[in-house]
Each structure stands twice: as C-alpha cells, then as structure tokens.
Amino acid sequence: MARNRNMADDITGFHCGPFGIRVQQPFKIHTHFLDLAVITWPEYKLMLCYLQVILKQSCFTMFLFISIKDDLVESGDLMYYQSPYRAVKSKSKIIKVAGKGKVSAEPDIAEIRLGVSIENVASAKAQEDAAKAVANIIEAFAKAGIPENEVKTVDYSIHPQYDYVEGRQVFKNYRIEHMLLIKTNEINRAGALVDLAIKNGANVVSSVTFETSKYEMFYRKALSLAVLDALRKAETIAETFNTQLSKVPISVAEITGSDISPYQTKTIAMYEAATSLHPGKLEIIGHIQAEFTYASL
C-alpha cells in the first residue's frame, strides 16, 4: 500500500457478518488466538474509532487480530500490539506418589534412663534420701569406668501425694523423683549398668534405647531409596495406563513428623539374676512425596 494514500480511504470498508468483522484490503482479519497484530500508530488510533462504533452495534463479542501487508512490515514504521487474550492452557498431567526408604544400621550408642523415687511425709527427708541414692548410683558408675560426663540429671520433681477419705482430700506424703540419663558407646554393658544402678539404690528404670552415631548418613541413604521407590510406583502407574512417564520429577518433598520414627527403641527385660538387653538392628526410615508428568502414547 502506498504510504501517501489517505488512511480513511483504506479502512472504510468494514462489514459485520455472522462470523465476525472483515475489512477491505490491505488489512487481513484472523479469528484464531495468539496472532500478533501489527499496525502503525496513526492507523491504530483511527482503527479503534471505527471498531468502537461497529462493536457497539453488534450483539456479540468479536475478537480482532489484524496484520498488515508485507510492504508495511518492510517499511519499519510499525507498532506491535500483543493481544490481551490468551488461550487457556490445559492442566498438566501429573502422577503424585509417596516413596519410602528403609536402611538397617548397627547401633553403637546406648541411652539408659533410670533413677530413684522416694516418698516421705517430710519433704526435706525425702530430698535427703533421694540425694543419697543418686550419689551412690553415680559413684558406682564411676568405679565401673563410666565418666561423669556420661551421666546427667534429666528430670527432678517434688509432688505432694493425697488420699481421698469420705470425699475429702487428705495429705499423705511427698514424692521425690530424680532421673538420670547414662549415655555410653559400650552398648554390650547396658544391661550390667542397669543392674549396677539397681543394686545402689535405683528403683525406677524408665527406658533403654539404642542409637547410631552415623544417623545422618544412614538417613540420607534412606531418603535416596525413598525417591527410587516413588519413581518405581510412578512407572507402574504410567505403564498401567499405557502412558509415557517423564522420569525426572517436577517436585520432591521430604515428609517429616512425629509419626515417623528415626530409629527403633528396645525395651528392657528384667530378670532376678540380671537384665538382658538385645539391641538388634536399627531401622532408619525416610519418606518423600514426588510429582511426575506423563503424556499419552
């Protein structure tokens, strides 16, 4: 189109039909989405004036995507107007799965929780008796080769005790509880240490647990196995539906919480002769959740 022609002469040929709007050359109307409209600025402003009149008279909404003939494109005197309308993207096809990994490990740390519980009508006397019993336990451990830094107080409490007589609360005595934590890497001696404490005044054994000093290393291995488990599950689902799975997940999340135990605990078995403990192996577990995309074959 020659540049010295009157713009109004070029665009006066608008027609409204059942399928939208068409205009005379040199303009072309495209009714598909995502086309880039190319037009000069003066032409754009004049075009809008005509379109506003026509659109107000139309009983339906029309989307115009206009391009200019090649001679205008080559001139360089152009403005580009990106259509505000976008095609709605289809939702991604996603397979969401959970993975679990489990690693066995030999324990190398034993944690023993034990202590004394003393009752007396006089709180001072109860405290004195409890202090003597704990001192005897610690001294016995020291003689057995357990250093003081492996024995520490983890709980100390004083509770008044009551009886109920004819519906009334009547004071009975005071109860003192002093609990110790013994942490040692000599796990085979755990049972003997429990017996030693009992012989020297301990009357409460709360628990004996076994751990590993390499927990973080084993846990990372468990997480890796959990990812592989999730991938196998996703592959099984994709094969069942005859689809192509992308083996690289779009998201992976570690699942943590109080319901996931990082290691198993073992309870003690008490005998008259000695305390027998069987640590066994620890089970360190990792959980993840992953999302994979897939496409139809």
XYZ file of C-alpha atoms in Angstrom:
297
model
C 0.000 0.000 0.000
C 1.389 3.386 -0.915
C 2.278 5.495 2.064
C 0.711 8.715 0.616
C -2.794 7.266 0.474
C -5.442 8.506 2.846
C -5.803 6.098 5.758
C -9.533 6.759 5.940
C -9.928 5.579 2.336
C -8.252 2.279 3.228
C -10.323 1.231 6.223
C -13.830 2.480 5.461
C -14.884 -0.899 4.191
C -15.876 -2.573 7.467
C -18.628 -5.194 7.239
C -20.317 -7.044 10.119
C -21.378 -10.571 9.287
C -22.470 -13.685 11.183
C -18.846 -14.828 11.611
C -17.263 -11.612 12.791
C -15.871 -8.461 11.174
C -13.984 -8.179 7.918
C -12.317 -5.147 6.335
C -11.148 -4.315 2.865
C -7.522 -4.752 1.811
C -4.769 -4.026 2.716
C -5.882 -5.420 6.104
C -6.496 -9.080 6.884
C -8.702 -10.426 9.689
C -7.607 -13.507 11.652
C -10.047 -15.191 14.043
C -7.581 -17.588 15.686
C -5.890 -16.765 19.013
C -2.333 -15.659 19.792
C -1.742 -13.799 16.484
C 0.334 -10.635 16.789
C -1.464 -7.566 15.431
C 0.897 -5.272 13.503
C -0.192 -1.759 12.690
C 1.160 1.792 12.551
C 0.252 4.120 15.389
C -1.922 6.565 13.373
C -3.680 3.666 11.707
C -4.182 2.005 15.084
C -5.913 5.061 16.571
C -8.138 5.515 13.534
C -8.935 1.825 13.501
C -10.130 1.971 17.088
C -12.595 4.734 16.248
C -14.262 2.613 13.589
C -14.204 -0.519 15.707
C -15.877 1.161 18.667
C -18.847 2.149 16.539
C -19.207 -1.273 14.978
C -18.761 -3.217 18.224
C -21.411 -1.151 19.981
C -23.877 -2.103 17.269
C -23.025 -5.793 17.386
C -24.985 -8.202 19.557
C -21.976 -10.422 20.260
C -18.346 -10.018 21.251
C -15.771 -10.186 18.470
C -12.038 -10.652 18.721
C -9.954 -8.962 16.040
C -6.402 -9.899 15.242
C -5.097 -7.713 12.442
C -1.933 -7.920 10.368
C -0.539 -5.554 7.795
C 0.613 -6.317 4.269
C 4.271 -7.078 3.692
C 5.094 -3.604 2.320
C 4.179 -2.018 5.642
C 6.208 -4.574 7.584
C 9.250 -3.835 5.465
C 8.932 -0.071 5.961
C 9.885 -0.314 9.652
C 7.308 2.322 10.681
C 5.338 -0.100 12.807
C 3.992 -0.622 16.333
C 3.331 -4.060 17.756
C 0.257 -4.738 19.831
C 0.119 -8.049 21.695
C -3.391 -9.375 22.044
C -4.596 -9.423 25.675
C -6.473 -12.640 25.019
C -4.673 -15.856 25.790
C -5.599 -19.398 25.106
C -6.281 -21.292 28.333
C -3.511 -23.808 28.894
C -4.567 -27.368 29.530
C -3.828 -28.697 33.019
C -0.610 -30.676 33.250
C -0.963 -34.429 33.549
C 0.600 -35.341 36.883
C 1.147 -38.544 38.835
C 1.622 -37.915 42.547
C 3.199 -40.694 44.612
C 4.785 -41.257 48.035
C 8.083 -43.074 48.492
C 9.541 -44.893 51.475
C 13.139 -45.904 52.056
C 14.452 -48.034 54.898
C 18.040 -48.671 55.963
C 19.274 -51.065 58.657
C 22.132 -49.983 60.902
C 24.074 -51.442 63.802
C 23.628 -49.369 66.996
C 26.725 -48.027 68.689
C 25.183 -45.861 71.451
C 23.025 -46.890 74.417
C 20.926 -44.390 76.386
C 19.669 -45.520 79.788
C 17.091 -43.540 81.767
C 16.793 -44.567 85.407
C 16.701 -43.043 88.865
C 15.001 -43.010 92.231
C 11.526 -42.293 93.558
C 11.399 -41.583 97.329
C 8.312 -40.876 99.450
C 8.248 -39.304 102.931
C 5.865 -37.142 104.936
C 8.714 -34.652 105.362
C 9.868 -33.198 102.069
C 13.342 -32.486 103.452
C 13.794 -36.118 104.449
C 12.566 -37.306 101.039
C 15.042 -34.998 99.317
C 17.872 -36.186 101.519
C 17.150 -39.856 100.837
C 16.858 -39.258 97.091
C 20.146 -37.313 97.014
C 21.978 -40.114 98.833
C 20.613 -42.766 96.456
C 21.609 -40.789 93.339
C 25.077 -40.126 94.766
C 25.541 -43.839 95.366
C 24.499 -44.624 91.778
C 26.890 -42.087 90.271
C 29.739 -43.310 92.481
C 29.087 -46.906 91.424
C 29.141 -45.888 87.760
C 32.420 -44.047 88.253
C 34.000 -47.158 89.790
C 32.709 -49.155 86.804
C 34.524 -46.810 84.420
C 31.608 -44.585 83.380
C 32.858 -40.954 83.435
C 30.721 -38.211 84.980
C 30.140 -36.508 81.620
C 28.183 -39.605 80.517
C 25.781 -39.302 83.482
C 23.443 -36.322 83.870
C 20.153 -35.372 85.516
C 17.257 -35.177 83.053
C 14.342 -34.795 85.457
C 13.833 -33.758 89.078
C 10.403 -33.281 90.667
C 8.619 -32.980 94.036
C 4.955 -33.977 94.197
C 2.686 -33.898 97.245
C 0.598 -37.092 97.458
C -3.010 -37.171 98.672
C -5.560 -39.743 99.742
C -9.312 -39.269 99.479
C -11.221 -40.011 102.669
C -15.017 -39.712 102.578
C -14.756 -37.456 99.552
C -12.152 -35.198 101.098
C -8.538 -34.726 100.005
C -6.124 -35.660 102.771
C -2.370 -35.100 102.564
C -0.346 -38.320 102.537
C 3.351 -37.505 101.865
C 5.840 -36.072 99.389
C 7.325 -37.967 96.466
C 10.730 -37.029 95.111
C 11.810 -38.281 91.673
C 15.350 -37.857 90.404
C 16.012 -39.328 86.933
C 19.416 -39.817 85.326
C 20.499 -40.312 81.734
C 23.506 -42.523 81.098
C 24.849 -42.384 77.553
C 27.552 -44.850 76.596
C 29.044 -46.382 73.473
C 29.623 -49.666 75.317
C 26.217 -50.988 74.354
C 27.019 -54.528 75.489
C 27.295 -53.231 79.066
C 23.840 -51.616 79.091
C 22.215 -54.482 80.984
C 25.044 -54.645 83.537
C 24.786 -50.884 84.142
C 21.071 -51.199 84.848
C 21.776 -53.943 87.378
C 24.551 -51.846 88.954
C 22.214 -48.888 89.386
C 19.502 -51.036 90.975
C 21.981 -52.519 93.453
C 22.967 -48.997 94.515
C 19.535 -47.534 95.121
C 17.794 -47.035 91.748
C 14.152 -48.139 91.871
C 12.912 -46.685 88.549
C 14.113 -47.759 85.090
C 12.325 -45.617 82.521
C 13.832 -46.851 79.259
C 16.851 -48.115 77.409
C 17.226 -47.005 73.782
C 19.856 -47.744 71.169
C 21.054 -45.303 68.526
C 23.750 -44.847 65.919
C 26.303 -42.045 65.799
C 26.048 -42.159 61.972
C 22.341 -41.453 61.869
C 22.547 -38.588 59.329
C 24.497 -40.704 56.862
C 22.004 -43.582 57.076
C 19.045 -41.207 56.874
C 20.320 -39.686 53.614
C 20.569 -43.200 52.174
C 17.002 -43.863 53.270
C 15.835 -40.692 51.506
C 17.593 -41.775 48.308
C 15.819 -45.134 48.454
C 12.527 -43.327 49.048
C 12.999 -41.359 45.800
C 13.661 -44.580 43.868
C 10.592 -46.156 45.453
C 8.464 -43.203 44.330
C 9.848 -43.480 40.775
C 9.012 -47.198 40.597
C 5.474 -46.512 41.748
C 5.026 -43.753 39.157
C 6.373 -46.046 36.411
C 3.931 -48.769 37.428
C 1.005 -46.356 37.256
C 2.121 -44.973 33.875
C 2.567 -48.465 32.395
C -0.878 -49.473 33.621
C -2.448 -46.574 31.711
C -0.126 -47.024 28.711
C 1.386 -43.553 29.031
C 4.912 -42.145 28.712
C 6.391 -41.034 32.053
C 8.977 -38.298 32.500
C 11.417 -39.884 34.954
C 12.609 -36.539 36.326
C 10.059 -35.380 38.932
C 8.755 -31.832 38.786
C 8.704 -31.694 42.598
C 10.061 -33.711 45.524
C 9.270 -33.033 49.184
C 10.692 -34.668 52.287
C 7.994 -35.774 54.716
C 8.813 -35.368 58.382
C 6.724 -35.569 61.504
C 6.216 -37.177 64.869
C 4.595 -40.201 63.251
C 7.884 -41.118 61.555
C 10.328 -42.786 63.930
C 14.001 -42.259 63.015
C 15.035 -45.351 64.932
C 13.503 -48.215 66.843
C 13.710 -48.381 70.607
C 14.127 -51.586 72.576
C 12.589 -52.163 75.961
C 14.434 -53.980 78.690
C 13.578 -57.393 80.052
C 14.049 -57.676 83.813
C 15.114 -60.943 85.432
C 16.043 -61.801 89.002
C 19.589 -62.686 88.017
C 20.373 -59.948 85.523
C 18.922 -57.549 82.990
C 19.123 -58.958 79.478
C 19.119 -56.465 76.601
C 19.043 -57.302 72.898
C 19.623 -54.185 70.764
C 19.186 -55.850 67.387
C 19.407 -53.593 64.339
C 18.002 -50.124 63.934
C 15.614 -49.242 61.124
C 16.134 -45.734 59.795
C 13.273 -44.615 57.572
C 12.914 -41.795 55.052
C 9.659 -40.609 53.442
C 9.177 -38.368 50.404
C 6.382 -37.231 48.116
C 7.024 -36.669 44.404
C 5.142 -35.487 41.327
C 5.864 -36.780 37.805
C 4.404 -35.657 34.483
C 3.212 -38.044 31.787
C 1.894 -37.953 28.238
C -0.302 -40.286 26.214
C 1.485 -42.605 23.795
